[in-house]
Amino acid sequence: MNIVCLDMEGVLVPEIWIAFSQASGIPELSRTTRDEPDYDKLMAWRLGILKEHGLGLKEIQATIAQIDPLPGAKEFLDELRAVTQVVILSDTFEQFAKPLMAKLGWPTLFCNTLEVAESGEITGYKMRCPKSKLTTVKALQSCGFDTIAAGDSFNDLAMIQAGKAGFLFKSTDQIKADYPDIPAFEGFPDLLNAIKKAL
């Protein structure tokens, strides 16, 4: 039995931190897992910048409310879910993802959670489990699933390489050059066809 594991940001929806960087006028916040492989380092840096500027969850959620899925993402997801099981594995947070999941038709999402003070300041975060994407893929495999994965960033590579098939989608030139053995696609129809062939 197959299950498809998809990254969320950069694959189905725009990068939340890039959108917030633009909305807040703070260019440093545009760094993502495409730029920094160490997620803990990236998040500590982000939280430091938010604190420095007095920004919290409310301001980020206001930006997220304006974000729509990438063109064609919902149709892609609907067609994929009609032929196989799909789970979105993301390093984002419950407090960020909910409005985006509504716009995508409530697919299954495994993600993390933020620690937020009463003032709205984001004080920390809790990862669901260590190396959450790879750990989840291995757990699904232990339940008898063959996994097929697609993502765009450094933190997707382990789950992409661990499965029956894996694909880069809308990734960076650097990641595509560093991993030439992973098929790379830019459009949803091509990714959908590749996944269907791998099922």
Protein backbone atom coordinates (compact mmCIF):
# COMPACT_ATOMS: atom_id res chain seq x y z
CA MET A 1 0.00 0.00 0.00
CA ASN A 2 1.32 3.42 -0.95
CA ILE A 3 1.26 6.73 0.87
CA VAL A 4 2.50 10.01 -0.58
CA CYS A 5 4.33 12.38 1.78
CA LEU A 6 4.43 16.01 0.65
CA ASP A 7 6.20 19.03 2.03
CA MET A 8 3.90 22.03 2.49
CA GLU A 9 5.73 25.36 2.13
CA GLY A 10 7.26 25.91 -1.28
CA VAL A 11 5.36 22.91 -2.64
CA LEU A 12 1.67 23.55 -1.95
CA VAL A 13 1.71 27.06 -0.46
CA PRO A 14 4.15 29.97 -0.58
CA GLU A 15 6.86 30.15 2.09
CA ILE A 16 5.24 31.73 5.15
CA TRP A 17 8.43 33.33 6.46
CA ILE A 18 9.20 34.91 3.08
CA ALA A 19 5.67 36.37 2.96
CA PHE A 20 6.05 37.70 6.50
CA SER A 21 9.49 39.09 5.68
CA GLN A 22 7.93 41.09 2.85
CA ALA A 23 4.93 42.18 4.92
CA SER A 24 7.05 43.27 7.89
CA GLY A 25 9.84 44.83 5.85
CA ILE A 26 12.45 42.67 7.62
CA PRO A 27 14.54 41.04 4.86
CA GLU A 28 16.45 38.80 7.32
CA LEU A 29 13.26 36.79 7.94
CA SER A 30 13.26 35.56 4.34
CA ARG A 31 15.78 32.82 5.24
CA THR A 32 14.22 29.34 4.99
CA THR A 33 15.24 25.69 5.07
CA ARG A 34 16.34 26.17 1.46
CA ASP A 35 19.12 28.38 2.84
CA GLU A 36 19.81 26.87 6.28
CA PRO A 37 19.86 23.08 6.72
CA ASP A 38 19.93 23.30 10.57
CA TYR A 39 16.29 23.89 11.53
CA ASP A 40 16.96 24.60 15.22
CA LYS A 41 19.56 27.20 14.28
CA LEU A 42 17.15 28.78 11.79
CA MET A 43 14.27 28.95 14.29
CA ALA A 44 16.42 30.37 17.10
CA TRP A 45 17.57 33.08 14.68
CA ARG A 46 13.98 33.83 13.60
CA LEU A 47 12.68 34.07 17.17
CA GLY A 48 15.52 36.43 18.05
CA ILE A 49 14.56 38.75 15.18
CA LEU A 50 10.87 38.67 16.16
CA LYS A 51 11.74 39.57 19.75
CA GLU A 52 14.05 42.37 18.61
CA HIS A 53 11.22 43.91 16.56
CA GLY A 54 8.45 43.25 19.09
CA LEU A 55 6.53 40.99 16.69
CA GLY A 56 4.49 37.96 17.71
CA LEU A 57 1.99 35.36 16.58
CA LYS A 58 -0.81 37.84 15.82
CA GLU A 59 1.27 39.71 13.25
CA ILE A 60 2.38 36.50 11.51
CA GLN A 61 -1.18 35.13 11.45
CA ALA A 62 -2.40 38.37 9.85
CA THR A 63 0.05 37.77 6.99
CA ILE A 64 -0.92 34.08 6.70
CA ALA A 65 -4.60 35.07 6.36
CA GLN A 66 -3.65 36.78 3.08
CA ILE A 67 -1.75 33.77 1.64
CA ASP A 68 -3.39 31.49 -0.92
CA PRO A 69 -2.14 28.06 -2.03
CA LEU A 70 0.12 28.03 -5.09
CA PRO A 71 -1.87 28.06 -8.37
CA GLY A 72 -2.99 24.51 -9.12
CA ALA A 73 -2.04 23.13 -5.69
CA LYS A 74 -5.56 22.28 -4.51
CA GLU A 75 -6.47 20.64 -7.82
CA PHE A 76 -3.23 18.64 -7.70
CA LEU A 77 -3.93 17.54 -4.13
CA ASP A 78 -7.56 16.65 -4.90
CA GLU A 79 -6.55 14.49 -7.88
CA LEU A 80 -3.75 12.83 -5.93
CA ARG A 81 -6.01 12.07 -2.94
CA ALA A 82 -8.50 10.45 -5.31
CA VAL A 83 -5.94 7.77 -6.24
CA THR A 84 -3.83 7.28 -3.08
CA GLN A 85 -3.36 8.23 0.55
CA VAL A 86 -1.58 11.56 1.12
CA VAL A 87 -0.07 13.13 4.22
CA ILE A 88 1.61 16.52 4.43
CA LEU A 89 4.78 16.45 6.51
CA SER A 90 5.83 19.97 7.43
CA ASP A 91 8.15 21.71 9.85
CA THR A 92 5.60 24.52 10.13
CA PHE A 93 3.36 24.98 13.16
CA GLU A 94 -0.29 24.29 13.94
CA GLN A 95 -0.82 27.99 14.68
CA PHE A 96 0.38 28.88 11.16
CA ALA A 97 -1.11 26.08 9.08
CA LYS A 98 -4.82 25.98 9.92
CA PRO A 99 -6.08 28.68 7.49
CA LEU A 100 -3.95 27.19 4.72
CA MET A 101 -5.32 23.68 5.36
CA ALA A 102 -8.85 25.12 5.04
CA LYS A 103 -7.98 26.52 1.61
CA LEU A 104 -6.54 23.13 0.56
CA GLY A 105 -9.64 21.16 1.60
CA TRP A 106 -8.32 19.92 4.99
CA PRO A 107 -5.69 17.36 3.96
CA THR A 108 -3.93 15.42 6.72
CA LEU A 109 -1.05 17.45 8.17
CA PHE A 110 1.67 16.40 10.58
CA CYS A 111 3.53 19.46 11.90
CA ASN A 112 4.87 21.10 15.05
CA THR A 113 3.57 23.57 17.62
CA LEU A 114 4.66 26.98 18.88
CA GLU A 115 5.03 28.00 22.50
CA VAL A 116 3.28 31.37 22.81
CA ALA A 117 3.14 33.67 25.84
CA GLU A 118 -0.11 35.41 26.86
CA SER A 119 1.33 38.58 25.30
CA GLY A 120 1.46 36.80 21.93
CA GLU A 121 5.25 36.59 21.95
CA ILE A 122 6.53 33.35 20.44
CA THR A 123 8.85 32.05 23.15
CA GLY A 124 9.78 28.68 21.65
CA TYR A 125 8.53 25.67 19.74
CA LYS A 126 8.02 21.94 20.17
CA MET A 127 8.98 19.58 17.38
CA ARG A 128 6.66 16.60 17.02
CA CYS A 129 9.66 14.26 17.05
CA PRO A 130 13.36 14.45 16.11
CA LYS A 131 14.04 14.55 12.35
CA SER A 132 10.27 14.66 12.01
CA LYS A 133 9.93 14.02 8.27
CA LEU A 134 12.32 11.05 8.09
CA THR A 135 11.07 9.64 11.41
CA THR A 136 7.48 9.79 10.17
CA VAL A 137 8.34 8.16 6.83
CA LYS A 138 10.15 5.32 8.63
CA ALA A 139 7.17 4.89 10.97
CA LEU A 140 4.79 4.69 8.01
CA GLN A 141 7.07 2.13 6.37
CA SER A 142 7.06 0.09 9.58
CA CYS A 143 3.23 0.01 9.30
CA GLY A 144 3.47 -1.57 5.84
CA PHE A 145 3.30 1.52 3.63
CA ASP A 146 5.54 2.18 0.65
CA THR A 147 6.33 5.89 0.76
CA ILE A 148 6.66 8.31 -2.13
CA ALA A 149 7.81 11.82 -1.20
CA ALA A 150 8.20 15.25 -2.74
CA GLY A 151 9.71 18.43 -1.36
CA ASP A 152 11.85 21.44 -2.17
CA SER A 153 14.33 21.98 0.68
CA PHE A 154 17.25 20.50 2.59
CA ASN A 155 14.92 19.22 5.30
CA ASP A 156 12.98 17.16 2.70
CA LEU A 157 15.96 15.24 1.31
CA ALA A 158 15.97 12.46 3.91
CA MET A 159 12.29 11.57 3.38
CA ILE A 160 12.70 11.83 -0.40
CA GLN A 161 15.66 9.45 -0.41
CA ALA A 162 14.16 6.98 2.09
CA GLY A 163 11.13 5.96 0.08
CA LYS A 164 10.15 3.87 -2.92
CA ALA A 165 10.29 7.04 -5.02
CA GLY A 166 11.09 10.67 -4.36
CA PHE A 167 11.00 13.95 -6.22
CA LEU A 168 12.21 17.53 -5.91
CA PHE A 169 9.54 20.11 -6.66
CA LYS A 170 10.19 23.81 -7.27
CA SER A 171 13.57 23.37 -5.59
CA THR A 172 16.66 25.55 -5.79
CA ASP A 173 19.26 25.25 -8.55
CA GLN A 174 21.84 24.41 -5.88
CA ILE A 175 19.87 21.50 -4.39
CA LYS A 176 19.07 20.16 -7.88
CA ALA A 177 22.76 20.36 -8.81
CA ASP A 178 23.84 18.67 -5.56
CA TYR A 179 21.30 15.83 -5.98
CA PRO A 180 21.14 15.15 -9.73
CA ASP A 181 19.86 11.61 -9.09
CA ILE A 182 16.54 12.95 -7.71
CA PRO A 183 14.03 13.76 -10.48
CA ALA A 184 13.06 17.44 -10.31
CA PHE A 185 9.83 19.04 -11.51
CA GLU A 186 8.48 22.59 -11.71
CA GLY A 187 4.80 22.01 -12.52
CA PHE A 188 2.02 20.10 -10.77
CA PRO A 189 0.96 18.05 -13.85
CA ASP A 190 4.50 16.67 -14.24
CA LEU A 191 4.77 15.86 -10.52
CA LEU A 192 1.36 14.21 -10.54
CA ASN A 193 2.30 12.03 -13.53
CA ALA A 194 5.59 11.01 -11.88
CA ILE A 195 3.85 10.05 -8.65
CA LYS A 196 1.15 8.09 -10.48
CA LYS A 197 3.83 6.13 -12.38
CA ALA A 198 5.55 5.32 -9.07
CA LEU A 199 2.36 4.03 -7.40
